[in-house]
Amino acid sequence: MFKYSNTNKRYYTLDYYYKNKFHSKVAKISLDASFTCPNIDGKVGHNGCIYCLNGSSDFFKKVPLLDQFEERKKIMLNKWPNSKLIAYFQANSNTYAPVFLLKEKFEPILRLNNVIGINIATRADCINNDVLNYLIDLNNRTYLTIELGLQTIHEKTAKFINRCHSLDCFIDCVKKLRKNHINVVVHIINGLPGETKNMMLETVKFLNKLDIQGIKIHMLSVVNGTRLATIYKKKPFKILQQQQYINIVCDQLELLNENIVIHRLTGDPIKETLIEPKWILNKINVLNGIDKEMKKRNSYQGCKNSVSIF
């Protein structure tokens, strides 16, 4: 058995991490605080990254934050009664605002009963010194995690997807957060146009060199209403097949430092807007495929990066 697991998983699951840290099931409550993004409002770019649906999840459009929280909390607690709760500010860049506005969004949620922490999704170019000081304060008062969208280390791909910040910007942001003991989770995407398997593996190898605490691995989704969809309809590019994706993820897990927590191994697209790949809609099938492939290989997270941990 993998040392960071009490199930058949051969990688360091978020559920295992939370249960060992908080001695309880932990549910994350996704929220849309109506933030925008410097890659949407023109500060560094327009229209967001090419796979982004107008830069917004529309998760709870125009619904007050506290109402969003209560609605999602009921769903989560129906699944997992007595769970502790983490507020997940998910949509857009959730540090792209003056500190007083961040406080207006975050503080009321943190005062709610049974909320033990907050996850904040943002960009590496959206944490200035004032915001960093506020995050340091938050980190002293609650369980804080900052989620940074990197997607790829390859600048040619980053330019194509219109990320609009450099790898050096990302590295600098991670260093500042970690200097202040703030947990960092990094998002990457497999299957970006033009990227080979080796390029995807290089992204993971690079992240091993940084002090990060978690990772989210996504499969690229082509969604109606995005610039990526326009590109795909005009000139279809290769989409990873399910088994290709599974094999790449398993290769990435084998390379990844064993102490990096796996927050996600596939995405949750909306069926009505998804163009490709259709197989991603069956999330359980993808996750089971990863488990089976790791077992078939007699493999586990970090086995190609560190000494045996069985």
PDB file of C-alpha atoms in Angstrom, residues 4 12-22 143 183 261 263:
ATOM      1  CA  TYR A   4      -0.158   8.139   1.921  1.00  0.00           C
ATOM      2  CA  TYR A  12      -1.583  10.889  -2.387  1.00  0.00           C
ATOM      3  CA  THR A  13      -5.288  11.713  -2.450  1.00  0.00           C
ATOM      4  CA  LEU A  14      -6.758  14.928  -1.106  1.00  0.00           C
ATOM      5  CA  ASP A  15      -9.292  12.951   0.921  1.00  0.00           C
ATOM      6  CA  TYR A  16      -6.507  11.068   2.705  1.00  0.00           C
ATOM      7  CA  TYR A  17      -4.642  14.321   3.354  1.00  0.00           C
ATOM      8  CA  TYR A  18      -7.692  16.065   4.841  1.00  0.00           C
ATOM      9  CA  LYS A  19      -8.686  13.117   7.025  1.00  0.00           C
ATOM     10  CA  ASN A  20      -5.206  12.908   8.487  1.00  0.00           C
ATOM     11  CA  LYS A  21      -4.899  16.640   9.028  1.00  0.00           C
ATOM     12  CA  PHE A  22      -8.390  17.400  10.316  1.00  0.00           C
ATOM     13  CA  TYR A 143      -6.249  27.008   6.764  1.00  0.00           C
ATOM     14  CA  ASN A 183       0.190  26.359   0.768  1.00  0.00           C
ATOM     15  CA  VAL A 261      -1.165  16.019  -2.744  1.00  0.00           C
ATOM     16  CA  HIS A 263      -6.321  17.440  -5.721  1.00  0.00           C
TER      17      HIS A 263
END
